[in-house]
Amino acid sequence: MRTPLIAGNWKLNKTVAEAQQLVSDLLPGLESISGVEKLLCPPFTALMAVAELLKGKDIGLGGQNLYWEASGAYTGEISPTMLAEFCQYVIIGHSERRAYFGETDQTVNQKVGAALAHNLTPVVCVGETLEEKEAERAAEVVSRQVKDGLSGTKISSGDDLVVAYEPVWAIGTGRAATPDDAVVIIRNVIRPTLAGLFGEGVSQGVRVLYGGSVKPGNAADFFSLEDVDGALIGGASLNANDFVAIAQAAA
Ligand code: PEP
């Protein structure tokens, strides 16, 4: 049995004071939900403040990115060592990073290796663009992203990794994939590719999330499917009531 994971990606939002306010709004609702793992991914500048508020709470903290070197002359970057001071998780290869910051399957692979070496669980994002979907290349693209992003990395247990299937055309657009479409990619592409890389046992333990316009109104449709182990949530994670309602739908 895989415990559902509900992760909030706050992206480029929230000052420290705003982050603290959002966490205090979230805590009563999130703490009352059991059987679901919850994860908040604020911007780097708010990690320390949020970590303080989450002390002793059963809610994880994650970064939205990292660089693979431990230290050195890499202006503007954040190392795995720095993240590991506060976080248990890190989002890697989000489509916005691939689209705007030149991330590739190769950089994803290096980042995953660095995260694992520092006991950070990577949440690796994969998903096809609208153009690729319309050209019926979704399966090929997602399979390549999983293979090239993860090959050679040291995943020895399903707990070491989370994959988020996020069709790019569904992110922030209000147009979610249908649960059936998501299942086709997760069941027929992502899990078999993971099995090819790490073996069937490990692949069955990896949590595969759906992401892309998840809201309180559609969350239960995704979570009722055994292939969907939770969600990575952007827009709706900035609203405490919505994020709690989505986490409740996963319980
Ligand atoms: C995301 O950014 O990972 C995401 C899924 O965004 P949204 O929920 O806003 O579509």
CSV table of C-alpha atoms in Angstrom, one decimal, residues 3 13-14 29 38 46 63-64 68 84 88-89 110 115 129 138 162 169 178 191 212 215 221 225 235 237:
chain,number,residue,atom,x,y,z
A,3,THR,CA,0.5,6.3,1.4
A,13,ASN,CA,4.8,33.2,-4.3
A,14,LYS,CA,4.8,34.3,-0.6
A,29,GLY,CA,-7.0,21.4,8.7
A,38,LYS,CA,1.3,16.3,3.4
A,46,ALA,CA,10.6,31.1,3.4
A,63,GLY,CA,12.5,22.8,-2.0
A,64,GLN,CA,11.4,23.6,-5.5
A,68,TRP,CA,24.0,19.4,-7.7
A,84,ALA,CA,18.8,19.2,3.6
A,88,GLN,CA,13.0,16.1,3.3
A,89,TYR,CA,11.9,16.5,-0.3
A,110,GLN,CA,22.3,15.1,-12.0
A,115,ALA,CA,19.3,14.9,-3.8
A,129,THR,CA,3.5,19.6,-23.9
A,138,ALA,CA,2.9,11.7,-24.9
A,162,VAL,CA,8.3,10.3,-6.1
A,169,TRP,CA,-1.0,21.8,-21.0
A,178,THR,CA,-9.1,13.3,-17.4
A,191,ARG,CA,5.4,2.4,-13.8
A,212,GLY,CA,-2.2,19.9,-13.4
A,215,LYS,CA,-8.9,21.6,-7.4
A,221,ASP,CA,-11.9,11.7,-9.2
A,225,LEU,CA,-8.0,5.5,-8.9
A,235,GLY,CA,-2.5,27.3,-7.8
A,237,SER,CA,-2.0,25.1,-2.8
